[in-house]
Structure formats: C-alpha cells, structure tokens
Coordinates of C-alpha atoms and ligand atoms in Angstrom, one line a residue:
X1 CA -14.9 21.1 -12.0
X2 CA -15.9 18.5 -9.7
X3 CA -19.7 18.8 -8.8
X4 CA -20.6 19.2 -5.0
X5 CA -24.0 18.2 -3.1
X6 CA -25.0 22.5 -2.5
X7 CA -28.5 21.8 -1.9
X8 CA -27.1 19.8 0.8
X9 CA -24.2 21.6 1.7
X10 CA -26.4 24.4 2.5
X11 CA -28.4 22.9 5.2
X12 CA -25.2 22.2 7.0
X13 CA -23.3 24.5 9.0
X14 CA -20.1 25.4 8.2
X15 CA -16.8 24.8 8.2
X16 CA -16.7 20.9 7.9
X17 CA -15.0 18.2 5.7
X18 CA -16.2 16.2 3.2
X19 CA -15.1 13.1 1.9
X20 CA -15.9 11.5 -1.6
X21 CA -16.5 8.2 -0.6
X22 CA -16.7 7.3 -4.5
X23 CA -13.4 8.2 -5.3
X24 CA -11.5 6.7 -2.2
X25 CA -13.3 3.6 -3.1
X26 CA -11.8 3.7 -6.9
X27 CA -8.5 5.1 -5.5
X28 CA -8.8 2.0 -3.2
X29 CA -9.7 -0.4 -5.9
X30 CA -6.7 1.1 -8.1
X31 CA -4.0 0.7 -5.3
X32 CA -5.4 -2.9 -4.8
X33 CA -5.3 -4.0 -9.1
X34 CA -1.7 -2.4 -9.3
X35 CA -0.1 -3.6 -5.8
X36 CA -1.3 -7.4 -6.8
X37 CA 0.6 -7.3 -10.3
X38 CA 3.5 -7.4 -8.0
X39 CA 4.4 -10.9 -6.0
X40 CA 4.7 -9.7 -2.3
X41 CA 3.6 -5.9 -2.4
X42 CA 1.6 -5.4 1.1
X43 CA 0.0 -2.0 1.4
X44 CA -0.9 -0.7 4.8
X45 CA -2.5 2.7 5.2
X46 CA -0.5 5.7 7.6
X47 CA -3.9 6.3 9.9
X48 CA -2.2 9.4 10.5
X49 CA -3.1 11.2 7.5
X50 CA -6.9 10.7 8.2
X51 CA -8.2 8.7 11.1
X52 CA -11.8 9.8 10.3
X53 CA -13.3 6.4 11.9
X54 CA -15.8 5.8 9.3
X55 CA -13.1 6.6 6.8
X56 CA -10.7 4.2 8.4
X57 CA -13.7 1.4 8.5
X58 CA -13.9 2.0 4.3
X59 CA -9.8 1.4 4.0
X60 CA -9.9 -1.6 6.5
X61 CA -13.0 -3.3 4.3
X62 CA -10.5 -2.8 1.3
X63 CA -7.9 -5.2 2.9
X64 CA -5.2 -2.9 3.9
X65 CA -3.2 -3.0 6.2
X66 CA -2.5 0.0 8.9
X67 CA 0.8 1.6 9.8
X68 CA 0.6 3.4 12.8
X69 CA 2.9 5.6 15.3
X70 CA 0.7 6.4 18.2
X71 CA -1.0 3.6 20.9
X72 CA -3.9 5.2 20.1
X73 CA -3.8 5.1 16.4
X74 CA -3.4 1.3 16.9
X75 CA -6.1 1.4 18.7
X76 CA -8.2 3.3 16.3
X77 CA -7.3 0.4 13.7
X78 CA -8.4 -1.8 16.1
X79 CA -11.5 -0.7 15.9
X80 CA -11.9 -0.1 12.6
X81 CA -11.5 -3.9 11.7
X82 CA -7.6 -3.3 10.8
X83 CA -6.5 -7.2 11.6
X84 CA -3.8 -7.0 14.6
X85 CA -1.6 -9.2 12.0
X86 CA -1.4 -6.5 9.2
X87 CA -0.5 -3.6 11.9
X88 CA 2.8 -2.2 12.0
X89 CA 4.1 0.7 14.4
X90 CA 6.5 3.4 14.1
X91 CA 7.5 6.2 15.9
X92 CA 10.1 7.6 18.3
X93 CA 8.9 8.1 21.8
X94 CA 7.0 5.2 21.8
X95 CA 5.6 4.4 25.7
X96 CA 5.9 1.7 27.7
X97 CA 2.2 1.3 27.8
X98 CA 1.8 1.7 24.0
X99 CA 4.5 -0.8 23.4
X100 CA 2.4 -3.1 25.8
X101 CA -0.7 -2.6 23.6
X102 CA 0.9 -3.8 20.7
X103 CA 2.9 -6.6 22.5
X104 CA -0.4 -7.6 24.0
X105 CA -2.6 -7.4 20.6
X106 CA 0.0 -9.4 19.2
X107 CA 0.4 -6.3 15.9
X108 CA 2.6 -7.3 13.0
X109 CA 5.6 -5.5 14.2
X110 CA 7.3 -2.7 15.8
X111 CA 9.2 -0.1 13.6
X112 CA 12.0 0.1 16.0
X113 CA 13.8 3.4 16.0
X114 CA 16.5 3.2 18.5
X115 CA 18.8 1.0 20.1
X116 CA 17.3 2.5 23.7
X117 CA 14.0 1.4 22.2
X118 CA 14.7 -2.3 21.4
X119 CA 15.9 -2.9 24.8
X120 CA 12.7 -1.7 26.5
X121 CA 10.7 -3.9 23.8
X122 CA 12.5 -6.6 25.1
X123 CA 12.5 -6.1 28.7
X124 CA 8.2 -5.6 28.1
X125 CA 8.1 -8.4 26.0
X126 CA 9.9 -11.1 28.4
X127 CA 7.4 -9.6 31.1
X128 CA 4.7 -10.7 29.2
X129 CA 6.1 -13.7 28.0
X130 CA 6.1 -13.0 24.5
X131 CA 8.1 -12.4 21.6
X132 CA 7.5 -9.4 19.8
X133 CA 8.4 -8.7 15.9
X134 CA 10.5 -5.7 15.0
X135 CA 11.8 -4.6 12.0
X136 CA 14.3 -1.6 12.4
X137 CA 13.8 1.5 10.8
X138 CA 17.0 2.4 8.9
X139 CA 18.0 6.5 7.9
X140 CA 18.9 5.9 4.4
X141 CA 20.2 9.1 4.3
X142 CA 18.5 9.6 0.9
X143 CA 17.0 13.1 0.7
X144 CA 13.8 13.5 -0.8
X145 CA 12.5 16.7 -3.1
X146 CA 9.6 18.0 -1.1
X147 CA 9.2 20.4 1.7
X148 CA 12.3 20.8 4.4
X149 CA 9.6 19.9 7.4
X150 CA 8.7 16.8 5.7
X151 CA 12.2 15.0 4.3
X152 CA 13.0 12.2 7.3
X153 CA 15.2 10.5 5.5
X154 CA 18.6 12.7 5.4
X155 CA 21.5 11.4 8.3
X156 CA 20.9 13.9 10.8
X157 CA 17.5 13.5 11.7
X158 CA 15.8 12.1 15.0
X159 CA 14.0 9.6 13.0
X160 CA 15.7 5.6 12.8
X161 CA 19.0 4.2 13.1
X162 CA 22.3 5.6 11.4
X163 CA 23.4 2.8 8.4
X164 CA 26.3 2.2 10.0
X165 CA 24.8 0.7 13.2
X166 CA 22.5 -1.8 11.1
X167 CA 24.6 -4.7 11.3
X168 CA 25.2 -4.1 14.9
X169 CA 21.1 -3.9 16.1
X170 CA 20.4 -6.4 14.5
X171 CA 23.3 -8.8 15.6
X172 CA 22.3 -7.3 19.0
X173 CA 18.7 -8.4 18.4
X174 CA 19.7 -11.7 17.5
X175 CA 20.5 -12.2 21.3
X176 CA 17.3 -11.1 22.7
X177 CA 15.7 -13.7 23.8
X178 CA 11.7 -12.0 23.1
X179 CA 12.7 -10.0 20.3
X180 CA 12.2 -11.5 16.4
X181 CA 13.8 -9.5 13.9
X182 CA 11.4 -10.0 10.7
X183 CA 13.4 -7.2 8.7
X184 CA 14.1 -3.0 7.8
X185 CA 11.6 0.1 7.5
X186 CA 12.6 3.2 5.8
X187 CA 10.6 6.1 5.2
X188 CA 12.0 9.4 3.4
X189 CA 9.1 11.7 3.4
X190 CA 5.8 13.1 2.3
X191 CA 4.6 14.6 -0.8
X192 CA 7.6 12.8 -3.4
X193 CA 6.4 13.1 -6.8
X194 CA 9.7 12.3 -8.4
X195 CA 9.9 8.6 -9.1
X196 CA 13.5 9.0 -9.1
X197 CA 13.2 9.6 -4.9
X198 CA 11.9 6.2 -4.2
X199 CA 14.6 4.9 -7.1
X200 CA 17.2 6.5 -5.1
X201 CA 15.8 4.5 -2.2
X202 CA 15.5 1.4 -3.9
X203 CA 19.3 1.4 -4.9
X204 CA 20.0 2.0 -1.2
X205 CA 18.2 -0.7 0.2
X206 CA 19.5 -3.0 -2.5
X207 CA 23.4 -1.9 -1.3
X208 CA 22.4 -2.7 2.4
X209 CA 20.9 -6.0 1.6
X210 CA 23.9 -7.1 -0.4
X211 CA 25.6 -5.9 2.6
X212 CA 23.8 -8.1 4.9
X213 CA 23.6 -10.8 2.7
X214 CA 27.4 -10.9 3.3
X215 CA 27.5 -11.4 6.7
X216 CA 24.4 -14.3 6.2
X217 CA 21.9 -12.6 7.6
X218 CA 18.7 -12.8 5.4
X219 CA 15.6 -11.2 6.4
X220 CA 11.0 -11.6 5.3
X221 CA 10.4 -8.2 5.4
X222 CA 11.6 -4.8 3.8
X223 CA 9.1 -1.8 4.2
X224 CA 9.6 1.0 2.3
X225 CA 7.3 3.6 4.0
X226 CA 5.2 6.1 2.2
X227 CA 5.5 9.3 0.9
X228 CA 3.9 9.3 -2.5
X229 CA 2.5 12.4 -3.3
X230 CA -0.8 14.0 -5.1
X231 CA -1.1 16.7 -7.7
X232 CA -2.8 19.8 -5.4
X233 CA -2.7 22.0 -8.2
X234 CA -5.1 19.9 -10.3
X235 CA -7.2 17.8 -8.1
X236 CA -10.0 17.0 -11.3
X237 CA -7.4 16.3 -13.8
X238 CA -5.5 14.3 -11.7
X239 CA -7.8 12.9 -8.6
X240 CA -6.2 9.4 -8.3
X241 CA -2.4 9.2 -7.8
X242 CA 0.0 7.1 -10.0
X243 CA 0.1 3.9 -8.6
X244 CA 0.5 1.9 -11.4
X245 CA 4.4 4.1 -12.0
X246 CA 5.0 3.8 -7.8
X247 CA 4.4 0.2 -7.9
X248 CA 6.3 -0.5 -10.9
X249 CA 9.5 1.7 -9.5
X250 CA 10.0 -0.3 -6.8
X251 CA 9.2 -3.5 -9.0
X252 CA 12.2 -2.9 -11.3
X253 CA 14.5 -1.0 -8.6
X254 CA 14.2 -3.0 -5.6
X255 CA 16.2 -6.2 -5.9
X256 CA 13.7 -8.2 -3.3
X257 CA 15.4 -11.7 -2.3
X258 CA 13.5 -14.7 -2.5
X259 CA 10.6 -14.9 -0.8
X260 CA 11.0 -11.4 0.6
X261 CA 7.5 -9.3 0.9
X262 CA 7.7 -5.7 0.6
X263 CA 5.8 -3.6 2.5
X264 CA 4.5 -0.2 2.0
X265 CA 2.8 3.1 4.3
X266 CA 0.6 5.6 2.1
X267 CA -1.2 7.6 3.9
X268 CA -1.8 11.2 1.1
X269 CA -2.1 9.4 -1.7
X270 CA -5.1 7.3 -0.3
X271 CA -7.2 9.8 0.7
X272 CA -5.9 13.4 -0.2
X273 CA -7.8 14.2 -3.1
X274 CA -11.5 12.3 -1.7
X275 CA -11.0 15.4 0.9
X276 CA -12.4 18.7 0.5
X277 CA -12.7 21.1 3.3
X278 CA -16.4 23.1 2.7
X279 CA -16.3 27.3 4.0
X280 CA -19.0 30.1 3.8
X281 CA -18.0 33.0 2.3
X282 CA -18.5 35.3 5.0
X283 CA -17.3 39.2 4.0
X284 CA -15.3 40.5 0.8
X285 CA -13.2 43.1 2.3
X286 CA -11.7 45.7 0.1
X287 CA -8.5 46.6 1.0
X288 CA -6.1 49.6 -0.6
X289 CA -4.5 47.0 -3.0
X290 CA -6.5 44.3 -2.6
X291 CA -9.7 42.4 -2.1
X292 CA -10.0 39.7 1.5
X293 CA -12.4 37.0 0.5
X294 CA -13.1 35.9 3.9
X295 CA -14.4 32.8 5.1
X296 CA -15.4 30.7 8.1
X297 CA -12.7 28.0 7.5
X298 CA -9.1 28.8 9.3
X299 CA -5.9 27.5 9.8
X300 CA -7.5 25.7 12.9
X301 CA -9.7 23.8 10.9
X302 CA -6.5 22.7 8.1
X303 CA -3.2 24.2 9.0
X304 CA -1.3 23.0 6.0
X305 CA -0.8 26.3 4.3
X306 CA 0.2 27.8 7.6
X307 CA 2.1 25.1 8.9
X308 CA 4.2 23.8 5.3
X309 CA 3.3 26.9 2.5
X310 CA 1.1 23.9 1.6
X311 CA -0.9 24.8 -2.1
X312 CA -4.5 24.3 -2.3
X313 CA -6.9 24.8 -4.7
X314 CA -10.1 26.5 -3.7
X315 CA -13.2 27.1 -5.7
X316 CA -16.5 29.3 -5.2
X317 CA -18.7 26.0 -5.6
X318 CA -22.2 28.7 -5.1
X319 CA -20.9 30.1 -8.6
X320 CA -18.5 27.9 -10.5
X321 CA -19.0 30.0 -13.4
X322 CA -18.6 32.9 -12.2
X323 CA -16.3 35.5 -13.8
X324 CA -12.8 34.9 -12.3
X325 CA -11.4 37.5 -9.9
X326 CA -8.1 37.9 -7.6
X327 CA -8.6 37.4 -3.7
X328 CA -6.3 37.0 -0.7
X329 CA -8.2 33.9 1.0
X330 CA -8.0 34.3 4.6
X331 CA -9.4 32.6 7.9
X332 CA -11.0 34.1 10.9
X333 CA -8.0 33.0 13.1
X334 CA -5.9 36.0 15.0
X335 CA -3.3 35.2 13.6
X336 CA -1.6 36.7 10.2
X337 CA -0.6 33.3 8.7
X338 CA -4.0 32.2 8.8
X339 CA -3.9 32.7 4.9
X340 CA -5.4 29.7 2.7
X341 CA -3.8 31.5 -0.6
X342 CA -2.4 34.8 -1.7
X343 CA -3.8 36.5 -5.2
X344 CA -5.4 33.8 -5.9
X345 CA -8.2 33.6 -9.0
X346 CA -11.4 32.6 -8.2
X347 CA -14.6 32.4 -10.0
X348 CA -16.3 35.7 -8.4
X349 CA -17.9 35.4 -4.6
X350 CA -20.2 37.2 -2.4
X351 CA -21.0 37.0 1.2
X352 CA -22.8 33.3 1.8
X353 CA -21.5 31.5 -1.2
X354 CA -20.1 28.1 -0.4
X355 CA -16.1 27.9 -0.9
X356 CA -14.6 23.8 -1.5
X357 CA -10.9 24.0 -0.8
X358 CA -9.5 20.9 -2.4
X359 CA -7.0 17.8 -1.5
X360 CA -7.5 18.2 2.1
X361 CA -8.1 14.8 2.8
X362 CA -4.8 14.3 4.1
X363 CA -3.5 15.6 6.9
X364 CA -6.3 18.4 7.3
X365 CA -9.3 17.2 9.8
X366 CA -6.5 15.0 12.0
X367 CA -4.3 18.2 12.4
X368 CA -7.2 20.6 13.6
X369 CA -7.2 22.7 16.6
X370 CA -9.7 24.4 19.1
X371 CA -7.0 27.6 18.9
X372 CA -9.5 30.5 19.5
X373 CA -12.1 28.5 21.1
X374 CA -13.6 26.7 17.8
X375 CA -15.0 23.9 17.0
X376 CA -13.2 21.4 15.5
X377 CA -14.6 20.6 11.8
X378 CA -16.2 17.0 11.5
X379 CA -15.9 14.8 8.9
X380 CA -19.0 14.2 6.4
X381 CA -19.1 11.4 4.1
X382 CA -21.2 11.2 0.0
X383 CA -23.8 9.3 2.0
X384 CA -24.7 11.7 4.6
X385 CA -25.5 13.8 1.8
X386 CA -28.0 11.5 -0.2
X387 CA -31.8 12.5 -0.2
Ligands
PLP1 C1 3.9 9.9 7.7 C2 4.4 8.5 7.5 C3 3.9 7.8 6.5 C4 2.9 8.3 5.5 O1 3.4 9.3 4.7 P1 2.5 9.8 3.4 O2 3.4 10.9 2.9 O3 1.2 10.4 3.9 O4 2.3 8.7 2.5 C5 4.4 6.5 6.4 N1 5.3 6.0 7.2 C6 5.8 6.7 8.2 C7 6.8 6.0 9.1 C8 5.4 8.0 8.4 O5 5.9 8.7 9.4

C-alpha cells in the first residue's frame, strides 16, 4: 500500500485532500513522452476535474494546454500560466460576458455547441472587432461504457450539434464575417476504459471527415475530448493510466489529414489517482447486522459515491496492517446516501485512526459543498508535508 505522511497528517485537522505531487509530475511526464511519439497530438487538461490553483500551476509548468467550460475556469487558467493560445472552451450556456472574456483574451477557440450560440459569438465578436476561432462540437452519437450520468455522446443529449446539421454550421459559419472555423470537438464521456470507445469514435470522425472532404471543406483541428478513465479499484497497482494504449488508439484509428493536429481534454486521468481524500475515524458503531465505521469525511466533502455509485478504495492508513474487518463507511451528512462504501473490508479501525480514501483527485475537492454548514476540504500538496 501506498505510504502516507501520518506524523504529518496528524497535526492537521481533518477532513482535507491531499495530492501526491510526485506522481502527477510522473503522470505528467508520461502523458508528455507518449503524446510527442505522435506528430500533432496537443493535450490540454479539463480544469474541471481539479482546479486546485497550485495544482493547476504544476499542469500549466508541464506545457498543457487547458480546456475549459466556465468564464471562470478560463480565468483560473489564466492565472495559473495556462497560455491564452492553448485555451479552448466548451460548454452550453455559455454567457455573453464569458464569451467576451475569451474573445477579449484572444483563447484558442470556442467549443461551439449550438447554432444559437455561434450567432451570439459573432454578433460579440464584430463588437469587438475581432474574429474569434470556433470549432463545433459534434454529437457523434457514439455511446460510451461508463455510468448513464456521464455518457454525452449518444443523439439525444443537450450537449453539441446533431451530425446531420455539420455541413450546414459550418457552411453557415463560412459567412460570418468574425467567426473562423479552425475545425470539430467531440467528447463522449468520463471514465471509458474500453479502448474500443474512443475506436468507435475514431471511425466516426473518420466517416464525417470523408464526408466533408467531399464537399471541399478541409479543416486544422479535430479534438477528441476526454474521457479516459483510471483503475479505482487498484489505485497502487495501477496509479498512472495507460497513455501509451490511448495515444496509440487514436494513432492507428483516426485517419488525421495532412497537417491536421489533434487535440485532446483529460481531465481524471491526470490527476485522479495523485488525489486522496484524508478522514478521522470518529466512532465504530455497532449495529444489529452490522458495524458503521464513521468518519469526519462526507459526501459534502466528495460526492462521487453519492452522486454516480462512484467505487473508491479506502484504507485505515493509522493501521495498514491491521486484521481486515467488514464496515459500512459512512459520512456525518443527514442524509442516508452519504455512504462512501457498503461491507466493505478494511484493515481493522478505532476511533482517531486516520482513513485515505483513494483516486479522489478528480472530480472530488471541485464538487464539494457547505451542505450542513461545513467547511469545505482544502487541498494539501507532498510539500506542505515535508519537515
Ligand atoms: C468533462 C469534460 C472533459 C474531461 O473529461 P474526463 O473524463 O475527466 O477526462 C473533457 N472535455 C469536455 C468537453 C468535458 O465536458
């Protein structure tokens, strides 16, 4: 098992995160090696997984780029030394005064997701006298072998433009006099660790480029989102995701056209497993059936396993060697999903011993609430733990 700073730990109060700055910097220096064996592989980093500033300074050092879907998450790149030139910018709703920031900060380009959108980019645009790049997110109407709540990629879904209308946006596009079209985004959902998912993709995007390429219209850019997942039931076996396989899927599958970079979004896979989210044992409860192990971490502090059914593992780091016994892990939250896992073997705990729940990098500290009045967890890095 992974070895944790305790001494340290224990003058800290509890619940908080804590991130393994040594590991994201190999995971970093792995998705860097394998993404340059390719000719035109960009990698930009989802800030919405983890915007942990200090964590998004690390990533922006590294040389990614950032893919973002809020103002404010373009923003937080800003600031973290993300260069405005390797920004790109989905989402749905996206505000006239967010589309202004990234007209006005001159980003990469907009991930348009509607016709309705691209005609407010280019009315904001024109008033600034500018053009602005966009490159329309496409529903590939792929499906994707994850969780229901996290597959954006099937046709009904609010997310991008239907196939069918690609030829037409971008003809329309084509007309606007502040609008450069620099090429497609897809994205078909979190947590895919079937190769075959992004081959599936692959084949699609190759049938809509041949497609295009038809009709003459040739395009720099295709960006093939993110979505590669981690292993959450064996986060020391396997603490750095496959890159090497992800990159080389696209590689063989995606037919690129000359010239053509191709783009992608991780966001889990960068900094999942560096994550783990530290708790205090606070009571074991016996129950008729069943022993609570209690602790001071809740679904307010990482809602995954509320919120998705999410797996994580979680280990009595005060007693790694404990004997192994079965516990319901539960939060202090009033509220009866706030359950990190059901009969669930741990290595023995008592009342103060520190608890790591793993792979929580992703998605955990950025999703937190105050719900019940707490405090929202902070973020702790390897060096705030050094002697
Ligand atoms: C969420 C999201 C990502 C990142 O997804 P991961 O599964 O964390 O890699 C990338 N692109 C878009 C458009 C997203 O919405």
């Amino acid at each position: 098992m992974k070895t944790f700073p305790i001494k340290q730990f224990s003058q800290r109060e509890t619940p908080f995160y804590y991130y393994d700055t040594e590991l994201l910097a190999q995971t970093l220096d792995t998705i860097n090696t394998e993404a340059k064996k390719h000719e035109g592989f960009c990698v930009h980093y989802a800030v919405k997984a983890n915007a942990n500033p200090r964590i998004l300074q690390i990533i922006a050092k590294s040389g990614l780029g950032a893919d973002c879907v809020s103002g404010n998450e373009v923003q937080a790149a800003l600031e973290a030394g993300f260069p405005a030139e390797k920004i790109v910018y989905a989402g749905v709703a996206k505000k006239d005064k967010e589309i202004l920031l990234g007209i006005d900060k001159g980003i990469f380009c907009f991930n348009c997701e509607s016709v309705e959108e691209l005609m407010v980019i280019q009315q904001l645009a024109a008033s600034r006298k500018k053009v602005a790049r966009v490159a329309f997110r496409i529903n590939p109407n792929v499906g994707a072998h994850t969780h229901a709540n996290i597959t954006t990629g099937l046709a009904e879904n609010k997310f991008g433009i239907p196939m069918e209308d690609m030829e037409k946006v971008i003809m329309l596009s084509r007309d606007m006099p502040n609008i450069e079209c620099v090429g497609l985004h897809f994205h078909i959902g979190s947590q895919i660790l079937e190769m075959d998912d992004f081959k599936a993709l692959s084949n699609r995007i190759n049938e809509l480029q041949d497609r295009l390429e038809e009709q003459g219209i040739s395009l720099q850019n295709i960006n093939v989102g993110g979505g590669l997942g981690i292993d959450y039931n064996n986060p020391d076996e396997n603490p750095i995701p496959n890159f090497k396989d992800y990159f080389a899927t696209y590689a063989e599958c995606l037919n690129l056209r000359k010239g053509q970079k191709l783009h992608f979004e991780l966001g889990r896979a960068v900094v999942g497993q560096m994550g783990s989210l530290i708790a205090t044992t606070i009571y074991i409860k016996k129950g008729t059936h069943k022993e609570f192990c209690i602790i001071d971490a809740g679904m307010s502090d990482l809602i995954r396993p509320a919120l998705y059914d999410a797996h994580h593992e979680i280990n009595n780091i005060s007693n790694p060697e404990g004997e192994k016994k079965v516990y319901d892990v539960v939060g202090p939250i009033c509220e009866s999903s706030d359950v990190f896992a059901k009969e669930y073997k741990m290595a023995e705990t008592k009342r103060g011993d520190l608890i790591a729940i793993r792979s929580a990098g992703a998605y955990g500290e950025i999703m937190a609430s105050q719900y019940n009045c707490r405090n929202l967890p902070v973020g702790l890095l390897t060096e705030d733990f050094r002697d």
